[in-house]
Coordinates of C-alpha atoms and ligand atoms in Angstrom, one line a residue:
M1 CA 9.8 62.7 304.3
K2 CA 9.0 62.4 300.9
P3 CA 6.9 59.7 299.9
Q4 CA 9.3 57.6 297.2
G5 CA 6.9 56.3 294.7
V6 CA 3.9 57.2 292.5
V7 CA 0.1 56.9 292.6
T8 CA -1.5 53.9 290.5
R9 CA -4.9 52.9 289.9
G10 CA -6.4 52.3 293.4
T11 CA -8.7 49.2 291.8
T12 CA -8.9 46.9 294.9
N13 CA -11.7 44.0 296.4
L14 CA -13.2 42.5 299.5
N15 CA -11.8 39.5 300.1
R16 CA -9.1 39.7 297.1
L17 CA -6.1 38.9 298.9
R18 CA -7.1 36.3 301.1
R19 CA -4.6 33.7 299.5
V20 CA -1.5 35.5 300.0
D21 CA -3.3 36.3 303.7
N22 CA -3.6 32.6 304.2
W23 CA 0.0 32.3 303.0
I24 CA 1.3 34.7 305.2
V25 CA -0.1 33.5 308.1
E26 CA 1.4 30.3 307.4
T27 CA 4.9 30.9 306.4
C28 CA 5.6 34.1 307.7
G29 CA 3.4 33.4 310.9
D30 CA 6.9 32.3 312.9
R31 CA 8.6 35.4 312.0
L32 CA 5.8 37.6 313.3
R33 CA 5.3 35.7 316.4
S34 CA 8.8 36.0 317.8
A35 CA 9.3 39.6 316.1
A36 CA 10.1 41.9 319.2
D37 CA 7.6 44.8 317.8
P38 CA 4.7 42.7 315.5
L39 CA 4.1 45.8 313.2
V40 CA 2.9 45.2 310.0
V41 CA 2.8 47.3 306.9
D42 CA -0.4 46.8 304.2
L43 CA 2.1 48.9 301.4
G44 CA -1.0 50.9 298.3
Y45 CA -3.6 49.5 300.4
G46 CA -5.6 51.2 297.1
A47 CA -9.1 53.1 297.1
T48 CA -10.7 51.7 299.8
P49 CA -9.1 50.2 302.8
V50 CA -10.8 47.0 303.0
T51 CA -8.0 44.4 302.3
A52 CA -6.0 46.5 304.8
V53 CA -9.1 45.5 307.4
E54 CA -8.6 41.7 306.5
L55 CA -4.9 41.6 307.1
R56 CA -5.4 43.1 310.3
A57 CA -8.0 40.4 311.1
R58 CA -6.4 37.5 309.7
L59 CA -3.1 37.8 311.5
A60 CA -5.0 39.1 314.8
A61 CA -6.7 35.7 314.4
G62 CA -4.2 33.3 313.0
V63 CA -0.7 34.7 314.3
R64 CA -0.9 37.2 317.3
A65 CA -3.6 39.4 318.6
D66 CA -1.4 42.2 319.3
V67 CA -0.3 42.5 315.5
R68 CA -0.5 45.9 314.2
V69 CA -1.0 46.9 311.0
V70 CA -0.4 50.3 309.4
G71 CA -1.7 50.6 305.9
L72 CA 0.9 52.9 303.8
E73 CA -0.9 54.6 300.9
I74 CA 0.9 57.2 298.4
D75 CA -2.4 58.8 297.3
P76 CA -3.5 61.8 300.1
V77 CA -6.9 61.1 299.1
R78 CA -7.5 57.4 299.6
V79 CA -5.5 58.2 303.2
A80 CA -7.9 60.3 304.3
A81 CA -10.7 58.4 302.5
A82 CA -9.6 55.0 304.7
Q83 CA -9.7 57.1 308.2
S84 CA -13.6 55.7 309.0
A85 CA -12.2 52.2 308.8
A86 CA -9.0 53.2 311.4
D87 CA -9.3 51.2 314.9
P88 CA -5.6 52.5 317.1
P89 CA -3.2 51.5 317.6
R90 CA -4.1 47.6 315.9
L91 CA -5.0 49.5 312.5
T92 CA -3.7 52.4 311.2
F93 CA -3.6 54.3 307.6
A94 CA -1.1 56.8 306.9
R95 CA 0.6 58.6 303.9
G96 CA 4.0 57.0 302.3
G97 CA 5.6 55.0 299.8
F98 CA 8.4 52.6 299.6
E99 CA 10.3 54.6 302.6
L100 CA 7.3 53.1 304.8
A101 CA 6.8 56.7 305.8
G102 CA 9.9 55.9 308.6
L103 CA 8.8 52.9 310.4
R104 CA 10.4 49.5 310.7
P105 CA 7.9 46.9 310.6
A106 CA 8.6 43.4 310.5
L107 CA 6.4 42.3 307.3
V108 CA 5.6 44.5 304.0
R109 CA 2.6 43.0 302.3
A110 CA 2.6 45.0 299.3
C111 CA 0.0 43.5 296.1
N112 CA -0.8 45.0 292.9
V113 CA 1.4 47.7 293.6
L114 CA 4.3 47.6 291.0
R115 CA 2.3 46.3 288.4
Q116 CA 1.5 49.8 286.6
Y117 CA 5.5 50.3 287.2
D118 CA 8.5 49.7 284.6
E119 CA 10.0 46.3 285.5
G120 CA 13.5 48.0 285.4
E121 CA 11.8 49.9 288.5
V122 CA 11.2 46.9 290.3
A123 CA 14.4 45.8 291.9
G124 CA 15.0 49.5 293.3
A125 CA 11.4 49.2 294.9
W126 CA 12.4 46.1 296.7
R127 CA 15.6 47.4 298.1
A128 CA 14.1 50.9 299.3
V129 CA 11.2 48.2 301.2
T130 CA 13.5 45.8 302.8
E131 CA 16.5 48.2 303.7
R132 CA 14.2 49.7 305.8
L133 CA 12.7 46.4 307.5
A134 CA 13.4 45.4 311.3
P135 CA 16.1 42.8 311.5
G136 CA 14.8 39.9 310.2
G137 CA 12.0 41.3 308.4
L138 CA 10.4 39.9 305.0
L139 CA 8.4 41.5 302.3
V140 CA 5.8 39.6 300.7
E141 CA 4.9 41.4 296.8
G142 CA 2.6 40.6 294.2
T143 CA -0.2 40.5 291.7
C144 CA -3.3 38.8 291.9
D145 CA -6.9 39.3 289.6
E146 CA -9.5 41.3 290.5
L147 CA -11.8 38.4 292.7
G148 CA -8.0 37.1 293.7
R149 CA -8.5 33.6 292.0
L150 CA -4.9 33.7 290.5
G151 CA -2.2 35.1 292.3
G152 CA 1.8 35.2 292.2
W153 CA 3.5 36.5 295.1
L154 CA 7.4 36.5 296.2
L155 CA 9.2 36.6 299.3
I156 CA 12.1 38.8 299.8
D157 CA 14.2 39.7 302.5
A158 CA 17.2 42.0 302.4
D159 CA 19.3 39.2 300.7
G160 CA 16.5 39.5 298.0
P161 CA 13.9 36.9 296.3
R162 CA 13.7 33.6 298.2
T163 CA 10.6 32.4 296.5
L164 CA 8.3 32.4 294.3
T165 CA 4.4 30.7 294.7
L166 CA 2.0 30.5 292.2
A167 CA -1.8 30.0 293.4
A168 CA -5.1 29.5 292.1
K169 CA -9.0 28.4 292.5
L170 CA -8.7 25.4 291.8
T171 CA -12.1 24.9 290.6
A172 CA -11.9 28.2 288.5
L173 CA -8.8 26.9 286.5
T174 CA -8.8 26.0 283.4
G175 CA -5.0 25.2 282.9
P176 CA -1.8 26.8 284.7
A177 CA -0.8 28.5 281.4
E178 CA -3.2 31.0 283.5
L179 CA -1.4 31.8 286.3
A180 CA 0.9 33.6 283.9
E181 CA -1.2 36.5 283.7
R182 CA -0.9 36.9 287.2
L183 CA 3.0 36.6 287.7
P184 CA 4.4 39.3 289.8
K185 CA 6.3 42.1 287.7
A186 CA 9.6 40.9 288.0
L187 CA 8.2 37.9 286.4
I188 CA 4.9 38.8 284.1
H189 CA 7.4 40.1 280.8
R190 CA 9.6 36.8 281.3
N191 CA 7.3 34.3 280.3
V192 CA 8.9 33.6 276.6
P193 CA 10.7 31.0 275.8
G194 CA 14.2 30.9 276.9
E195 CA 12.9 32.1 280.5
P196 CA 13.0 29.5 283.2
V197 CA 9.4 30.9 284.1
H198 CA 8.2 30.0 280.7
D199 CA 9.5 26.7 281.8
L200 CA 7.8 26.0 284.7
I201 CA 4.5 27.2 283.0
R202 CA 4.9 24.9 280.4
A203 CA 6.0 22.3 282.9
L204 CA 2.8 22.8 284.8
D205 CA 0.4 23.3 282.1
D206 CA 2.0 19.5 280.4
A207 CA 1.8 18.0 283.9
W208 CA -2.0 19.7 284.0
R209 CA -3.0 17.8 280.8
A210 CA -1.6 14.4 281.5
A211 CA -3.4 14.4 284.8
A212 CA -6.2 14.9 282.6
P213 CA -7.1 11.1 284.1
Y214 CA -7.9 12.8 287.6
A215 CA -10.0 15.4 286.4
P216 CA -13.6 13.1 287.4
F217 CA -11.9 13.3 290.6
G218 CA -12.0 16.7 291.0
P219 CA -9.5 19.6 290.2
R220 CA -7.7 19.6 293.8
Q221 CA -6.8 16.0 292.9
R222 CA -5.3 17.1 289.2
W223 CA -3.5 19.5 291.0
L224 CA -2.0 17.5 293.8
R225 CA -1.1 15.0 290.7
T226 CA -0.1 17.5 288.6
V227 CA 2.3 19.8 291.3
A228 CA 3.8 15.7 292.1
A229 CA 4.8 15.4 288.4
V230 CA 6.9 18.5 288.4
R231 CA 8.3 17.3 291.3
E232 CA 9.6 14.3 290.2
A233 CA 10.6 15.5 287.1
G234 CA 12.9 17.7 288.9
W235 CA 11.1 21.1 289.7
P236 CA 12.4 21.9 293.7
I237 CA 9.4 22.1 294.9
V238 CA 9.4 23.4 298.3
D239 CA 6.1 22.9 299.8
G240 CA 3.8 20.3 300.1
P241 CA 0.4 18.8 299.6
R242 CA -0.5 20.5 302.7
R243 CA -0.1 23.8 300.9
W244 CA -0.4 22.0 296.6
R245 CA -4.6 21.4 298.8
H246 CA -5.3 25.2 298.2
G247 CA -4.0 25.5 295.0
E248 CA -0.9 26.5 295.5
L249 CA 3.0 26.0 295.1
T250 CA 6.2 27.3 295.9
V251 CA 9.4 27.6 294.3
P252 CA 13.1 28.4 295.1
W253 CA 13.8 31.9 293.3
P254 CA 16.6 31.0 291.4
T255 CA 15.0 28.7 289.4
V256 CA 12.8 31.3 288.1
A257 CA 14.8 34.1 288.4
P258 CA 15.2 35.8 284.4
R259 CA 18.1 34.8 282.6
Ligands
SAM301 C1 -4.5 48.5 292.6 S1 -4.1 49.3 293.9 C2 -3.9 47.5 295.1 C3 -4.7 47.7 296.2 C4 -5.2 46.7 296.5 N1 -3.3 46.2 297.2 C5 -5.3 45.4 296.3 O1 -4.3 44.4 296.2 O2 -6.5 45.1 296.2 C6 -2.2 49.4 294.4 C7 -2.3 51.0 295.0 O3 -1.0 51.1 295.4 C8 -0.4 52.3 295.8 N2 1.1 52.4 295.3 C9 1.5 52.4 294.1 N3 2.8 52.9 294.4 C10 3.0 53.2 296.1 C11 4.0 53.3 296.9 N4 5.3 53.5 296.2 N5 3.7 53.6 298.2 C12 2.2 53.1 298.2 N6 1.4 53.0 297.7 C13 1.5 53.3 296.4 C14 -1.5 53.1 294.4 O4 -1.5 54.8 294.7 C15 -2.8 52.3 294.3 O5 -4.0 53.0 295.5

């Protein structure tokens, strides 16, 4: 089976994907707990397998001890380099692309993989992956900065994208407009007037400015007020303060889907 996709830059970093991983534990945990086979694929783990090792540890601690993670990489050199970190059967590494090397996982995490593809290739990549998931399976696909301080990811199932989550390290955030730099590939070129995701970022930025009086109580209080205000203004935020406290918010895909 020929791996589908192309080799891209392998940039990765220790703890870079902690925000998305913590969100996966919380949001996708039940799906994994009920899976007949708790198989998870980390697609495109990069030059070193560190984020795959972390994903396995977080899922084993937070969801179920018998979870198996397979790191798939399209670059055979990176597959060979990862073998010393393998811990079979819990954590293994193999060559593969969007075809998932014939696996049928319950969950796929693909972070910072589609960034270097063309926007027009995104839907096909999502389809290739979601067609191969186990029944009820999920794909989490997104982008973050080098240190994982800013990120955005989509939850996608066999019917297509369901939600967009934006996340930031609040103590480092100057304003929600920064989140636009780390939108998932499907949205990053859409932060322009007339596009719904641009309206969302602008609404967040306006609310953040209006919440300036909360700044003395810390950036978390300011963010909580910001997201609450955006919800009051009519944006259908699907999560609540429990996740907002982590510097996140999640909206349904139809509210941000490109026009
Ligand atoms: C920037 S690194 C991301 C590493 C890690 N996921 C992270 O977020 O830190 C992207 C990796 O995805 C790999 N890649 C790109 N397309 C792929 C595909 N279709 N299937 C598997 N790996 C792919 C590249 O070879 C590269 O090593």
